[in-house]
CSV table of C-alpha atoms in Angstrom, one decimal:
chain,number,residue,atom,x,y,z
A,1019,UNK,CA,13.8,17.4,10.2
A,1020,UNK,CA,10.7,17.5,8.0
A,1021,UNK,CA,7.2,16.7,9.0
A,1022,UNK,CA,5.5,14.2,6.7
A,1023,UNK,CA,1.8,13.2,6.7
A,1024,UNK,CA,1.2,9.6,5.8
A,1025,UNK,CA,-2.4,8.7,5.1
A,1026,UNK,CA,-3.0,5.0,5.6
A,1027,UNK,CA,0.1,4.9,7.8
A,1028,UNK,CA,-1.1,2.0,9.9
A,1029,UNK,CA,-1.4,-0.3,7.0
A,1030,UNK,CA,1.0,-2.7,5.3
A,1031,UNK,CA,3.0,-0.3,3.1
A,1032,UNK,CA,2.2,2.7,5.3
A,1033,UNK,CA,3.7,1.3,8.5
A,1034,UNK,CA,6.9,0.4,6.7
A,1035,UNK,CA,7.2,3.9,5.2
A,1036,UNK,CA,6.6,5.5,8.6
A,1037,UNK,CA,9.3,3.3,10.1
A,1038,UNK,CA,11.7,4.4,7.4
A,1039,UNK,CA,10.9,8.1,7.8
A,1040,UNK,CA,11.4,7.9,11.6
A,1041,UNK,CA,14.8,6.2,11.1
A,1042,UNK,CA,15.7,9.0,8.7
A,1043,UNK,CA,15.1,11.5,11.6
A,1044,UNK,CA,11.8,13.0,10.4
A,1045,UNK,CA,8.5,13.7,12.2
A,1046,UNK,CA,5.6,11.5,11.0
A,1047,UNK,CA,1.9,12.3,11.2
A,1048,UNK,CA,0.0,9.1,10.6
A,1049,UNK,CA,-3.6,9.3,9.6
A,1050,UNK,CA,-5.7,6.1,9.6
A,1051,UNK,CA,-9.3,5.3,10.3
A,1052,UNK,CA,-8.7,1.6,11.1
A,1053,UNK,CA,-11.6,0.5,8.9
A,1054,UNK,CA,-13.0,-3.0,8.9
A,1055,UNK,CA,-11.3,-4.5,5.9
A,1056,UNK,CA,-9.4,-6.6,8.3
A,1057,UNK,CA,-8.9,-6.8,12.1
A,1058,UNK,CA,-7.8,-3.5,13.5
A,1059,UNK,CA,-5.5,-5.3,16.0
A,1060,UNK,CA,-3.3,-6.0,13.0
A,1061,UNK,CA,-2.8,-2.3,12.4
A,1062,UNK,CA,-2.1,-1.8,16.1
A,1063,UNK,CA,0.7,-4.3,15.8
A,1064,UNK,CA,1.9,-2.5,12.6
A,1065,UNK,CA,2.2,0.8,14.4
A,1066,UNK,CA,3.9,-0.6,17.5
A,1067,UNK,CA,6.5,-2.3,15.2
A,1068,UNK,CA,7.0,0.8,13.0
A,1069,UNK,CA,7.5,3.1,16.0
A,1070,UNK,CA,9.5,0.7,18.1
A,1071,UNK,CA,7.1,1.1,21.1
A,1072,UNK,CA,6.0,-1.6,23.5
A,1073,UNK,CA,2.5,-1.7,24.9
A,1074,UNK,CA,0.2,-4.2,26.5
A,1075,UNK,CA,-3.4,-4.4,25.4
A,1076,UNK,CA,-6.4,-5.9,27.1
A,1077,UNK,CA,-8.5,-5.3,24.0
A,1078,UNK,CA,-11.5,-3.5,25.5
A,1079,UNK,CA,-13.0,-2.5,22.2
A,1080,UNK,CA,-11.7,-0.5,19.2
A,1081,UNK,CA,-12.3,3.0,20.5
A,1082,UNK,CA,-10.6,2.4,23.8
A,1083,UNK,CA,-7.8,0.4,22.2
A,1084,UNK,CA,-7.0,3.2,19.8
A,1085,UNK,CA,-7.0,5.8,22.5
A,1086,UNK,CA,-4.6,3.6,24.4
A,1087,UNK,CA,-2.4,3.2,21.3
A,1088,UNK,CA,-2.3,7.0,20.8
A,1089,UNK,CA,-1.2,7.5,24.4
A,1090,UNK,CA,1.5,4.8,23.9
A,1091,UNK,CA,3.0,6.1,20.6
A,1092,UNK,CA,2.4,9.9,20.3
A,1093,UNK,CA,5.4,12.0,21.0
A,1094,UNK,CA,7.8,14.5,19.6
A,1095,UNK,CA,8.5,12.6,16.3
A,1096,UNK,CA,5.3,10.7,15.8
A,1097,UNK,CA,1.6,11.4,15.9
A,1098,UNK,CA,-1.2,9.0,15.3
A,1099,UNK,CA,-4.4,10.7,14.2
A,1100,UNK,CA,-7.5,8.4,14.0
A,1101,UNK,CA,-9.3,10.1,11.2
A,1102,UNK,CA,-11.3,9.4,8.0
A,1103,UNK,CA,-10.0,11.0,4.9
A,1104,UNK,CA,-13.6,11.6,3.7
A,1105,UNK,CA,-14.2,13.9,6.6
A,1106,UNK,CA,-13.0,17.4,6.0
A,1107,UNK,CA,-13.3,18.5,9.6
A,1108,UNK,CA,-11.2,15.6,10.8
A,1109,UNK,CA,-8.4,16.5,8.3
A,1110,UNK,CA,-8.7,20.2,9.1
A,1111,UNK,CA,-8.0,19.3,12.8
A,1112,UNK,CA,-4.8,17.6,11.8
A,1113,UNK,CA,-3.5,20.0,9.1
A,1114,UNK,CA,-4.4,23.0,11.2
A,1115,UNK,CA,-2.3,21.8,14.1
A,1116,UNK,CA,0.8,20.7,12.1
A,1117,UNK,CA,3.3,22.3,9.8
A,1118,UNK,CA,3.3,19.6,7.2
A,1119,UNK,CA,6.0,19.6,4.5
A,1120,UNK,CA,4.6,16.9,2.3
A,1121,UNK,CA,1.8,14.3,2.2
A,1122,UNK,CA,2.3,10.7,1.2
A,1123,UNK,CA,-1.3,9.6,0.4
A,1124,UNK,CA,-1.6,5.8,0.7
A,1125,UNK,CA,-5.1,5.5,2.3
A,1126,UNK,CA,-7.7,3.8,0.1
A,1127,UNK,CA,-10.1,0.9,0.0
A,1128,UNK,CA,-7.9,-1.8,-1.5
A,1129,UNK,CA,-8.6,-4.9,-3.6
A,1130,UNK,CA,-10.1,-5.6,-7.0
A,1131,UNK,CA,-12.7,-8.2,-6.0
A,1132,UNK,CA,-14.2,-6.3,-3.1
A,1133,UNK,CA,-14.6,-3.3,-5.3
A,1134,UNK,CA,-16.9,-5.2,-7.6
A,1135,UNK,CA,-19.1,-6.1,-4.6
A,1136,UNK,CA,-19.2,-2.6,-3.2
A,1137,UNK,CA,-18.3,0.0,-5.9
A,1138,UNK,CA,-19.9,2.9,-4.3
A,1139,UNK,CA,-17.8,2.5,-1.1
A,1140,UNK,CA,-14.7,2.4,-3.3
A,1141,UNK,CA,-15.7,5.6,-5.1
A,1142,UNK,CA,-16.5,7.3,-1.9
A,1143,UNK,CA,-13.2,6.5,-0.1
A,1144,UNK,CA,-10.8,6.5,-3.0
A,1145,UNK,CA,-12.1,9.4,-5.1
A,1146,UNK,CA,-13.9,11.6,-2.6
A,1147,UNK,CA,-11.4,10.9,0.1
A,1148,UNK,CA,-8.5,11.8,-2.2
A,1149,UNK,CA,-10.2,15.1,-3.2
A,1150,UNK,CA,-10.8,15.8,0.5
A,1151,UNK,CA,-7.1,15.3,1.2
A,1152,UNK,CA,-6.2,17.6,-1.7
A,1153,UNK,CA,-8.6,20.3,-0.4
A,1154,UNK,CA,-7.0,20.1,3.0
A,1155,UNK,CA,-3.6,20.5,1.4
A,1156,UNK,CA,-4.8,23.5,-0.7
A,1157,UNK,CA,-6.4,25.2,2.3
A,1158,UNK,CA,-3.3,24.7,4.6
A,1159,UNK,CA,-0.6,25.5,2.0
A,1160,UNK,CA,0.9,22.1,1.6
A,1161,UNK,CA,2.2,22.0,-2.0
A,1162,UNK,CA,4.1,18.7,-2.2
A,1163,UNK,CA,2.6,15.2,-2.3
A,1164,UNK,CA,2.9,11.6,-3.4
A,1165,UNK,CA,-0.2,9.5,-4.2
A,1166,UNK,CA,-0.5,5.8,-4.4
A,1167,UNK,CA,-1.9,4.5,-7.7
A,1168,UNK,CA,-1.9,0.9,-8.9
A,1169,UNK,CA,-0.8,-1.3,-11.7
A,1170,UNK,CA,-4.4,-2.3,-12.1
A,1171,UNK,CA,-5.0,0.9,-14.1
A,1172,UNK,CA,-3.3,-0.8,-17.1
A,1173,UNK,CA,-6.2,-3.3,-17.4
A,1174,UNK,CA,-5.7,-6.3,-19.7
A,1175,UNK,CA,-3.5,-4.7,-22.3
A,1176,UNK,CA,-1.2,-7.1,-24.0
A,1177,UNK,CA,1.8,-4.8,-24.6
A,1178,UNK,CA,4.5,-5.5,-22.1
A,1179,UNK,CA,6.2,-4.2,-20.0
A,1180,UNK,CA,3.7,-1.6,-19.0
A,1181,UNK,CA,4.9,1.9,-19.5
A,1182,UNK,CA,3.6,5.1,-18.0
A,1183,UNK,CA,2.8,6.4,-21.5
A,1184,UNK,CA,0.5,3.5,-22.2
A,1185,UNK,CA,-3.3,4.2,-22.6
A,1186,UNK,CA,-5.0,3.5,-19.2
A,1187,UNK,CA,-8.7,4.4,-19.8
A,1188,UNK,CA,-9.9,0.8,-20.1
A,1189,UNK,CA,-10.2,-0.3,-16.5
A,1190,UNK,CA,-11.8,-3.7,-15.8
A,1191,UNK,CA,-12.6,-3.1,-12.1
A,1192,UNK,CA,-14.1,-0.3,-10.0
A,1193,UNK,CA,-10.9,-0.3,-7.9
A,1194,UNK,CA,-8.8,0.4,-11.0
A,1195,UNK,CA,-11.2,3.1,-12.2
A,1196,UNK,CA,-10.9,4.9,-8.8
A,1197,UNK,CA,-7.1,4.9,-9.0
A,1198,UNK,CA,-7.2,6.3,-12.6
A,1199,UNK,CA,-9.7,9.0,-11.3
A,1200,UNK,CA,-7.2,9.9,-8.6
A,1201,UNK,CA,-4.5,10.4,-11.2
A,1202,UNK,CA,-6.8,12.8,-13.0
A,1203,UNK,CA,-7.7,14.7,-9.9
A,1204,UNK,CA,-4.0,15.0,-9.0
A,1205,UNK,CA,-3.3,16.7,-12.3
A,1206,UNK,CA,-6.2,19.1,-11.8
A,1207,UNK,CA,-4.8,20.3,-8.5
A,1208,UNK,CA,-1.3,20.5,-9.9
A,1209,UNK,CA,-2.6,22.7,-12.8
A,1210,UNK,CA,-4.9,24.9,-10.7
A,1211,UNK,CA,-3.1,25.1,-7.4
A,1212,UNK,CA,0.5,24.3,-8.1
A,1213,UNK,CA,0.6,21.1,-6.0
A,1214,UNK,CA,3.7,19.2,-7.0
A,1215,UNK,CA,2.7,15.6,-7.6
A,1216,UNK,CA,4.3,12.2,-8.1
A,1217,UNK,CA,1.8,9.3,-8.7
A,1218,UNK,CA,3.2,5.9,-7.8
A,1219,UNK,CA,1.8,2.9,-9.6
A,1220,UNK,CA,2.6,0.0,-7.2
A,1221,UNK,CA,3.0,-3.5,-8.6
A,1222,UNK,CA,1.8,-6.4,-6.3
A,1223,UNK,CA,3.6,-5.5,-3.1
A,1224,UNK,CA,4.5,-8.3,-0.7
A,1225,UNK,CA,6.6,-8.7,2.4
A,1226,UNK,CA,6.4,-8.6,6.2
A,1227,UNK,CA,3.1,-7.2,7.5
A,1228,UNK,CA,1.3,-7.9,4.2
A,1229,UNK,CA,-2.4,-7.7,4.5
A,1230,UNK,CA,-4.0,-11.1,5.3
A,1231,UNK,CA,-6.3,-10.9,2.3
A,1232,UNK,CA,-3.5,-10.9,-0.2
A,1233,UNK,CA,-2.4,-14.0,-2.1
A,1234,UNK,CA,1.0,-14.7,-0.6
A,1235,UNK,CA,-0.3,-14.2,2.9
A,1236,UNK,CA,-3.3,-16.4,2.3
A,1237,UNK,CA,-1.3,-19.1,0.5
A,1238,UNK,CA,1.3,-19.3,3.3
A,1239,UNK,CA,-1.4,-19.4,6.0
A,1240,UNK,CA,-3.5,-22.0,4.2
A,1241,UNK,CA,-0.7,-24.3,3.4
A,1242,UNK,CA,0.8,-24.0,6.9
A,1243,UNK,CA,-2.6,-25.1,8.3
A,1244,UNK,CA,-2.9,-27.9,5.8
A,1245,UNK,CA,-5.8,-26.4,3.9
A,1246,UNK,CA,-6.3,-26.6,0.1
A,1247,UNK,CA,-5.4,-23.6,-1.9
A,1248,UNK,CA,-8.0,-22.0,-4.2
A,1249,UNK,CA,-6.6,-21.1,-7.6
A,1250,UNK,CA,-8.7,-19.0,-10.0
A,1251,UNK,CA,-7.9,-19.7,-13.6
A,1252,UNK,CA,-5.3,-22.1,-14.9
A,1253,UNK,CA,-2.4,-20.7,-12.9
A,1254,UNK,CA,-0.8,-19.0,-15.9
A,1255,UNK,CA,-1.6,-15.4,-14.8
A,1256,UNK,CA,1.5,-13.5,-14.0
A,1257,UNK,CA,2.4,-10.7,-11.5
A,1258,UNK,CA,5.3,-8.4,-11.0
A,1259,UNK,CA,5.8,-9.1,-7.3
A,1260,UNK,CA,7.6,-6.2,-5.6
A,1261,UNK,CA,9.2,-6.5,-2.1
A,1262,UNK,CA,8.0,-3.9,0.3
A,1263,UNK,CA,11.5,-2.7,1.2
A,1264,UNK,CA,12.0,-1.8,-2.5
A,1265,UNK,CA,8.7,0.0,-2.6
A,1266,UNK,CA,9.7,2.1,0.4
A,1267,UNK,CA,13.0,2.9,-1.3
A,1268,UNK,CA,11.0,4.1,-4.3
A,1269,UNK,CA,8.7,6.2,-2.2
A,1270,UNK,CA,11.5,7.8,-0.3
A,1271,UNK,CA,13.3,8.5,-3.6
A,1272,UNK,CA,10.2,10.0,-5.2
A,1273,UNK,CA,9.7,12.2,-2.1
A,1274,UNK,CA,13.2,13.6,-2.4
A,1275,UNK,CA,12.6,14.3,-6.1
A,1276,UNK,CA,9.4,16.1,-5.5
A,1277,UNK,CA,10.8,18.2,-2.7
A,1278,UNK,CA,13.9,19.2,-4.7
A,1279,UNK,CA,12.0,20.3,-7.8
A,1280,UNK,CA,9.3,22.7,-8.8
A,1281,UNK,CA,6.4,22.3,-11.2
A,1282,UNK,CA,6.3,18.5,-10.9
A,1283,UNK,CA,3.6,16.2,-12.2
A,1284,UNK,CA,4.9,12.7,-12.8
A,1285,UNK,CA,3.6,9.2,-13.0
A,1286,UNK,CA,6.0,6.3,-12.3
A,1287,UNK,CA,5.8,2.5,-12.0
A,1288,UNK,CA,7.3,0.9,-8.9
A,1289,UNK,CA,7.8,-2.7,-9.7
A,1290,UNK,CA,10.7,-5.1,-10.5
A,1291,UNK,CA,10.5,-5.6,-14.2
A,1292,UNK,CA,10.1,-9.3,-13.6
A,1293,UNK,CA,7.1,-11.5,-13.5
A,1294,UNK,CA,6.1,-14.8,-11.8
A,1295,UNK,CA,3.2,-17.0,-12.7
A,1296,UNK,CA,0.5,-17.9,-10.1
A,1297,UNK,CA,1.5,-21.6,-10.3
A,1298,UNK,CA,5.2,-20.8,-9.8
A,1299,UNK,CA,4.2,-18.7,-6.8
A,1300,UNK,CA,2.5,-21.7,-5.3
A,1301,UNK,CA,5.5,-23.9,-6.0
A,1302,UNK,CA,7.8,-21.3,-4.3
A,1303,UNK,CA,5.5,-21.3,-1.2
A,1304,UNK,CA,5.6,-25.1,-1.1
A,1305,UNK,CA,9.4,-25.1,-1.3
A,1306,UNK,CA,9.7,-22.4,1.4
A,1307,UNK,CA,7.3,-24.3,3.8
A,1308,UNK,CA,8.4,-27.8,2.8
A,1309,UNK,CA,4.9,-28.8,2.2
A,1310,UNK,CA,2.9,-29.9,-0.9
A,1311,UNK,CA,-0.3,-28.0,-1.6
A,1312,UNK,CA,-3.7,-29.5,-2.5
A,1313,UNK,CA,-5.2,-27.2,-5.1
A,1314,UNK,CA,-8.8,-26.5,-5.7
A,1315,UNK,CA,-9.2,-25.0,-9.3
A,1316,UNK,CA,-11.8,-22.4,-9.9
A,1317,UNK,CA,-12.9,-20.3,-12.9
A,1318,UNK,CA,-11.3,-16.9,-13.5
A,1319,UNK,CA,-12.5,-14.1,-11.3
A,1320,UNK,CA,-14.1,-11.0,-12.9
A,1321,UNK,CA,-11.8,-7.9,-12.7
A,1322,UNK,CA,-8.6,-9.9,-12.3
A,1323,UNK,CA,-6.0,-8.9,-14.9
A,1324,UNK,CA,-4.0,-11.5,-16.8
A,1325,UNK,CA,-0.6,-10.0,-16.0
A,1326,UNK,CA,1.3,-7.1,-14.5
A,1327,UNK,CA,4.7,-6.2,-15.7
A,1328,UNK,CA,6.4,-2.9,-14.9
A,1329,UNK,CA,8.7,-0.8,-17.1
A,1330,UNK,CA,10.7,0.9,-14.3
A,1331,UNK,CA,13.0,3.0,-16.4
A,1332,UNK,CA,11.3,6.3,-15.7
A,1333,UNK,CA,11.6,5.9,-11.9
A,1334,UNK,CA,15.2,4.9,-12.4
A,1335,UNK,CA,15.8,8.0,-14.5
A,1336,UNK,CA,14.1,10.4,-12.1
A,1337,UNK,CA,15.4,9.2,-8.7
A,1338,UNK,CA,17.5,6.1,-9.2
A,1339,UNK,CA,14.9,3.5,-8.4
A,1340,UNK,CA,16.7,0.1,-8.5
A,1341,UNK,CA,14.9,-2.7,-6.6
A,1342,UNK,CA,17.4,-5.1,-5.0
A,1343,UNK,CA,15.3,-8.0,-3.5
A,1344,UNK,CA,14.7,-11.1,-5.6
A,1345,UNK,CA,11.5,-13.0,-5.0
A,1346,UNK,CA,13.0,-16.0,-3.2
A,1347,UNK,CA,14.7,-13.7,-0.7
A,1348,UNK,CA,11.5,-11.6,-0.1
A,1349,UNK,CA,9.3,-14.7,0.3
A,1350,UNK,CA,11.8,-16.1,2.8
A,1351,UNK,CA,11.6,-12.9,4.9
A,1352,UNK,CA,7.9,-13.0,4.8
A,1353,UNK,CA,7.7,-16.6,6.0
A,1354,UNK,CA,10.1,-15.9,8.8
A,1355,UNK,CA,7.9,-12.9,9.9
A,1356,UNK,CA,4.8,-15.0,9.6
A,1357,UNK,CA,6.2,-17.8,11.7
A,1358,UNK,CA,7.4,-15.3,14.4
A,1359,UNK,CA,4.3,-13.2,14.6
A,1360,UNK,CA,1.5,-13.9,17.2
A,1361,UNK,CA,-0.8,-16.8,16.3
A,1362,UNK,CA,1.1,-17.4,13.1
A,1363,UNK,CA,-0.9,-14.6,11.5
A,1364,UNK,CA,-0.4,-10.9,10.9
A,1365,UNK,CA,-0.3,-9.8,14.5
A,1366,UNK,CA,3.1,-8.2,15.3
A,1367,UNK,CA,5.3,-9.6,18.0
A,1368,UNK,CA,5.9,-6.3,19.8
A,1369,UNK,CA,2.4,-6.1,21.2
A,1370,UNK,CA,1.0,-8.5,23.7
A,1371,UNK,CA,-1.7,-9.6,21.3
């Protein structure tokens, strides 16, 4: 049994990863600060679902609720540490009390559009927070990690599919720039301190527990409630939508590769090598819900890239990454989860929410 630290482990991707690692028989240390990007109760539900625990909440306030959550889920194979990755003392308390074999660093301020509104917050959390994690690893002798990057680092380049060898120094959003900065920091710590690294460029992840601010979740909810959908641009922008189960397969494969090899610094795309237009996404949601959308057309949003499209050959070569879910199947699973979760939103059904 290995002990893995997952930062951002209460979030969408993080909770699925924690669930998988637990099923594989490992101990998981989940670090999350339950920030205000969306309702903290959603993350409580994520953790209860990922750990298989049942708990009833009266919701007496975030601090009391998180203490109750820790009491409900902490045990031999799982520990929830409510901590901010920017705070070295909080990370030291975790790393100093655990024998961590590897870190999977997913914690970040997410989203292109919010990063334009508050770029300094994104720099603080994503860049300083990542360096603080790296410093905690260095000081406590942890020499293996994975770090979440993003397809947004590719910007608006026209060459497709996007390859890890492409130039990525022309970001068009603060979020993308912070992710590129994290890749550079990771190389610095690999070079200076021998921290073996795999950087994972995620491509538009969707599926059960998806954050409520992301397109598929928003579109399903709005159409289900009979509200008009807001489309920015002409609907021709394209995304490489990647089902969360395939992403977790990729993370687990990357983790095994980093643990089995020495002197590793790699960047890999985790996508599907297929793209879907925004308008086709809307039509797919309409077909899944059996409803017709009313669309409100708006101008393009600053910072949004025109397309994402992953060349996944490097990940396949290194650790056999081979996504299995087609978009229709993944969307169907998401809608089934959405309909079965509390209030028809992102609150998981295990908790009494």
